[in-house]
Amino acid sequence: MNTPFPFSAIVGQDQMKLAMILTAIDPGLGGVLVFGDRGTGKSTAVRALAALLPKITVVEGCPVNSQRPEDCPDWAHVASTKTTQRPTPVVDLPLGVTEDRVTGALDIERALTQGEKAFEPGLLARANRGYLYIDEVNLLEDHIVDLLLDVAQSGINTVEREGLSIRHPARFVLVGSGNPEEGELRPQLLDRFGLSVEVRSPDDISERVEVIRRRDAFERDTEKFLRKWQREDGKIRKAILAARDALATTRTPDAILTDCATLSVALGADGLRGELTLLRAARALAAYEGATAIDRDHLRRIAPIAMSHRLRRDPLDEAGSVARVERTVADTFG
Amino acid sequence: MTSPDWFRALTALTLLAIDPAGLKGLTIRARPGPARQTLEDELKILPLPLRRIHPGLSDTQLFGGLNVAASLAEGRMIRDAGLADTPSALVLPMAERTPPGLAARLAQLLDAQTGHALLLLDEGAEPEEAAPACLTERLAFHVDLSQVPHAEARPLLPAPADIDAARARLPNVTLRPDDAETLVALAARFGIASLRAPLLAQRAALALAALDARAETTDDDLRHAAELVYPARATMIPEQPDAPEPQPDETPDTQTDSHTTSDLTDIPDDLIVEAIAALLPPDLLTQLEKRARASRAAQGSGAGTKRTGNRRGRPLPSRPGRPDGRARIDIIATLRAAAPWQPLRREARPDGPRLIIHPADIRLRRYEDRSDRLVIFTVDASGSAAMARMAEAKGAIELMLAQAYAKRDQVALIAFRGEGAEILLSPTRSLVQAKRQLAGLPGGGGTPLASGLRAALDLTDLARTRGLSPALALLTDGRANIALDGTPGRATAASDAEAMARRLSHLGLSSVVIDTAARPGRDGTLLAGWLNAQYLALPRADARHLAAATDAALTG
């Protein structure tokens, strides 16, 4: 129906693109939060990334995208043992969604027409091994947020309702976008995103013109445009795959661990989650760039997107949290 | 002569008919009336089937879903197609009441490039009351028909054949190399951050050229397109190179360069800027201020005041109804409703399924999901009031507090005396705290009624941002004698109080004035009038009666 815009053809927005690539390398990073103005290509980037990623192997007809037939949940009654290739799923979680749609619930249709008690999987099932995208995440209702937090934490969706007792894996990369003018995000949720990026409309006229030109070219002749960018997208895909393999062997010098801790203390970030994300994101970045070990430069570049949303608010500091992180990084690392 | 607003609306509709999928749609801001009706009648020119939807549209209607009645009758699953399945022009009246969930889904639908167009009929009366930004942002055009006199609203659209021809020509129309740059630079000068705007303007320019049977866009097309797309999105008035003289400058390009510094201002055609600036609403700055206030009000509360509940609410008895993709079916209640009829139904359908359920049996779960109420007690603790009835007032408040507590309302306490007002208790559910504050409430001094009202006003604003529904209980004798700035003087004090009270009344919260004067009467009723509040006189030594009356007044 609709073809996603090629990831490599997105003009600028380097921080956002980098953050998304890192979560593709290490899904355990805990997702990306993209906050910024309307019409800056937030949704475009998410959909583009998923189209860029390698296909995943799934058992045919498995509602939770299991990789092997033995992983399929019993309740799904998957008959087939054949596997097939599918694009990485990106599931949209719209505002105003009901709990039933998210977690899954009793299959009303079958219950009413056939008198069977069956489970109808929800969005979390479909998002397993892929991405869950929430546009305007800051407007999401609290009870849905709570539910997501719980599942994102455990990687398992538990449904106990209407006489059903169902568990299924739900590991997904959470990508949220929003416009800060319309409301703040609850700190609990903010902290749960591994990385956060602030996107702004480019100030540079030529960059803005380029965005318009590419978008127009894409809409007017999609085929031709895709062909043109295919190779670039392929390069990124290859680099992501290579980085996934390299992740295990990328070394972490002790000095880097100390640096992470020092930086976290200097920034006054709550909890240890920040340090851990900082380290993992730096490792993913190092792997992506083909380095054998993490160095300070990786940390320096990753710190703003891994730490800026974990700072306590300082109402007197007008510079914003990214600037604060950069300042502290400069102070700490010299 | 045709009014310019009407002309813009007609042009927008024409272009939309040429490129509905690219331009996405049109926001029409106007109350229902002859002008809007005329335009609505002309929507038939769009090459898409018209579908009228409403803000309560369910997911099943939009995206398709189970047809319960047919499924049960047939004994197998029958799905209904949704509006999203076939490209159509969705007409949404009362667009200002669109809940965020529906707005998000419609935005998704527009982004998916399925060929849908959306026509928002925005009937908002206040600037804060408007169609959701995530939708208006995606639609190319925004027209305001509220100033269009009926006599001028004549349908003057091109012949359908011409539109069809233009649509056929559209794929072959090209832009000139600099067009994108011009449109982007223009958008920047009007402070339009979103890149959707120049993109939509570009499509509009192409459609204009196609309408005039040209193979390439012209400056006129660009100007015209920018005039249609930009004004509603402008966030600033571009700096004029010369003094804002009303007379048009015939040779603009010789003048501009000497005044410009940034790269944003080397616009090839300053005339375009002037043309758009002329279309900006005259009160753009005030509107911006209001818009900013509205967005601030939404902070921290998710969807802000629109949200109906901040708790999931308690379950209520299930009700018969139709599943719409949002409501949950109460299986037990459904079975219970169907059970007594089983023998009868089986007789009628011997070969039917073991359990025969009819659509009428279906029960839906309901929750009472509404925002918490916050009762703001604003108490006059001045000398006059204190001496007369303070003890009784305290007793009454204490009783009301207990009631509020039982209903899980939140309460806040403001006292005013001497030179100003003080929030003694921020919104809380803690009855103990409230009682303690009340017991320690000192009395004496002047009556700064205006300050008390202002404190209530601030607290109301704050409470709304947190998703609470505030209500005001004002206990005073109404005899203001201290002005807002703390200076004594009956005349200014009274006029300040009146101004504040009227501002409060605009917020439309339920309020009650409890007159604590020894001889209740004129002052209190006057105040209640300004506030548009219920008036109650504090009856002697009957706090219980008063508490019940207050509760009734605020709930009503």
PDB file of N, CA and C in Angstrom, chain A residues 41 67 70 106 131 138 161 170 186 201 224 232 240 255 257 263 276 295 305 307 333:
ATOM      1  N   GLY A  41       9.787  14.848  10.337  1.00  0.00           N
ATOM      2  CA  GLY A  41      10.160  13.537   9.819  1.00  0.00           C
ATOM      3  C   GLY A  41      10.366  12.473  10.877  1.00  0.00           C
ATOM      4  N   GLN A  67      10.621 -17.465  16.099  1.00  0.00           N
ATOM      5  CA  GLN A  67      11.656 -17.827  15.143  1.00  0.00           C
ATOM      6  C   GLN A  67      11.616 -19.323  14.834  1.00  0.00           C
ATOM      7  N   GLU A  70       9.137 -24.548  17.858  1.00  0.00           N
ATOM      8  CA  GLU A  70       8.958 -24.899  19.273  1.00  0.00           C
ATOM      9  C   GLU A  70       8.743 -23.669  20.154  1.00  0.00           C
ATOM     10  N   LEU A 106      -9.890 -11.995  25.057  1.00  0.00           N
ATOM     11  CA  LEU A 106     -10.722 -13.096  24.585  1.00  0.00           C
ATOM     12  C   LEU A 106     -11.215 -12.782  23.174  1.00  0.00           C
ATOM     13  N   TYR A 131       9.427  -3.361  16.331  1.00  0.00           N
ATOM     14  CA  TYR A 131       9.323  -2.024  16.896  1.00  0.00           C
ATOM     15  C   TYR A 131       7.884  -1.718  17.283  1.00  0.00           C
ATOM     16  N   ASN A 138       3.443  11.411  24.639  1.00  0.00           N
ATOM     17  CA  ASN A 138       3.146  12.195  25.839  1.00  0.00           C
ATOM     18  C   ASN A 138       1.651  12.361  26.075  1.00  0.00           C
ATOM     19  N   ARG A 161      -7.578 -12.373  32.010  1.00  0.00           N
ATOM     20  CA  ARG A 161      -8.898 -11.759  31.998  1.00  0.00           C
ATOM     21  C   ARG A 161      -9.893 -12.680  31.312  1.00  0.00           C
ATOM     22  N   ALA A 170       7.078 -10.648  24.470  1.00  0.00           N
ATOM     23  CA  ALA A 170       6.826  -9.354  23.837  1.00  0.00           C
ATOM     24  C   ALA A 170       8.080  -8.510  24.016  1.00  0.00           C
ATOM     25  N   ARG A 186       5.732  11.575  31.635  1.00  0.00           N
ATOM     26  CA  ARG A 186       5.957  11.171  33.024  1.00  0.00           C
ATOM     27  C   ARG A 186       7.401  10.724  33.195  1.00  0.00           C
ATOM     28  N   SER A 201      13.276  21.513  13.287  1.00  0.00           N
ATOM     29  CA  SER A 201      13.276  21.778  11.858  1.00  0.00           C
ATOM     30  C   SER A 201      14.620  22.386  11.521  1.00  0.00           C
ATOM     31  N   LYS A 224      11.477   5.150  -9.005  1.00  0.00           N
ATOM     32  CA  LYS A 224      12.761   5.687  -9.421  1.00  0.00           C
ATOM     33  C   LYS A 224      13.548   6.152  -8.191  1.00  0.00           C
ATOM     34  N   GLU A 232      22.502   3.051  -0.931  1.00  0.00           N
ATOM     35  CA  GLU A 232      22.827   3.700   0.333  1.00  0.00           C
ATOM     36  C   GLU A 232      22.179   2.957   1.499  1.00  0.00           C
ATOM     37  N   ILE A 240      24.885  -2.365   9.967  1.00  0.00           N
ATOM     38  CA  ILE A 240      24.130  -2.760  11.166  1.00  0.00           C
ATOM     39  C   ILE A 240      24.362  -4.241  11.453  1.00  0.00           C
ATOM     40  N   ALA A 255      39.022   1.857  31.921  1.00  0.00           N
ATOM     41  CA  ALA A 255      39.001   3.322  32.005  1.00  0.00           C
ATOM     42  C   ALA A 255      37.656   3.875  31.536  1.00  0.00           C
ATOM     43  N   LEU A 257      34.752   2.364  31.795  1.00  0.00           N
ATOM     44  CA  LEU A 257      33.777   2.142  32.871  1.00  0.00           C
ATOM     45  C   LEU A 257      33.850   3.265  33.887  1.00  0.00           C
ATOM     46  N   LEU A 263      30.987  10.407  34.748  1.00  0.00           N
ATOM     47  CA  LEU A 263      30.074  11.287  34.025  1.00  0.00           C
ATOM     48  C   LEU A 263      28.692  11.282  34.666  1.00  0.00           C
ATOM     49  N   LEU A 276      24.436   2.421  32.439  1.00  0.00           N
ATOM     50  CA  LEU A 276      24.369   1.189  31.668  1.00  0.00           C
ATOM     51  C   LEU A 276      24.034   1.494  30.209  1.00  0.00           C
ATOM     52  N   ASP A 295      36.109   4.007  22.941  1.00  0.00           N
ATOM     53  CA  ASP A 295      37.000   5.045  23.447  1.00  0.00           C
ATOM     54  C   ASP A 295      36.194   6.266  23.889  1.00  0.00           C
ATOM     55  N   ILE A 305      22.649  11.922  23.837  1.00  0.00           N
ATOM     56  CA  ILE A 305      21.403  11.209  23.579  1.00  0.00           C
ATOM     57  C   ILE A 305      21.102  10.140  24.627  1.00  0.00           C
ATOM     58  N   MET A 307      21.943  10.560  27.986  1.00  0.00           N
ATOM     59  CA  MET A 307      21.825  11.113  29.328  1.00  0.00           C
ATOM     60  C   MET A 307      20.874  12.299  29.460  1.00  0.00           C
ATOM     61  N   PHE A 333      35.865  15.217  30.672  1.00  0.00           N
ATOM     62  CA  PHE A 333      36.884  14.580  29.837  1.00  0.00           C
ATOM     63  C   PHE A 333      37.967  15.551  29.391  1.00  0.00           C
TER      64      PHE A 333
END
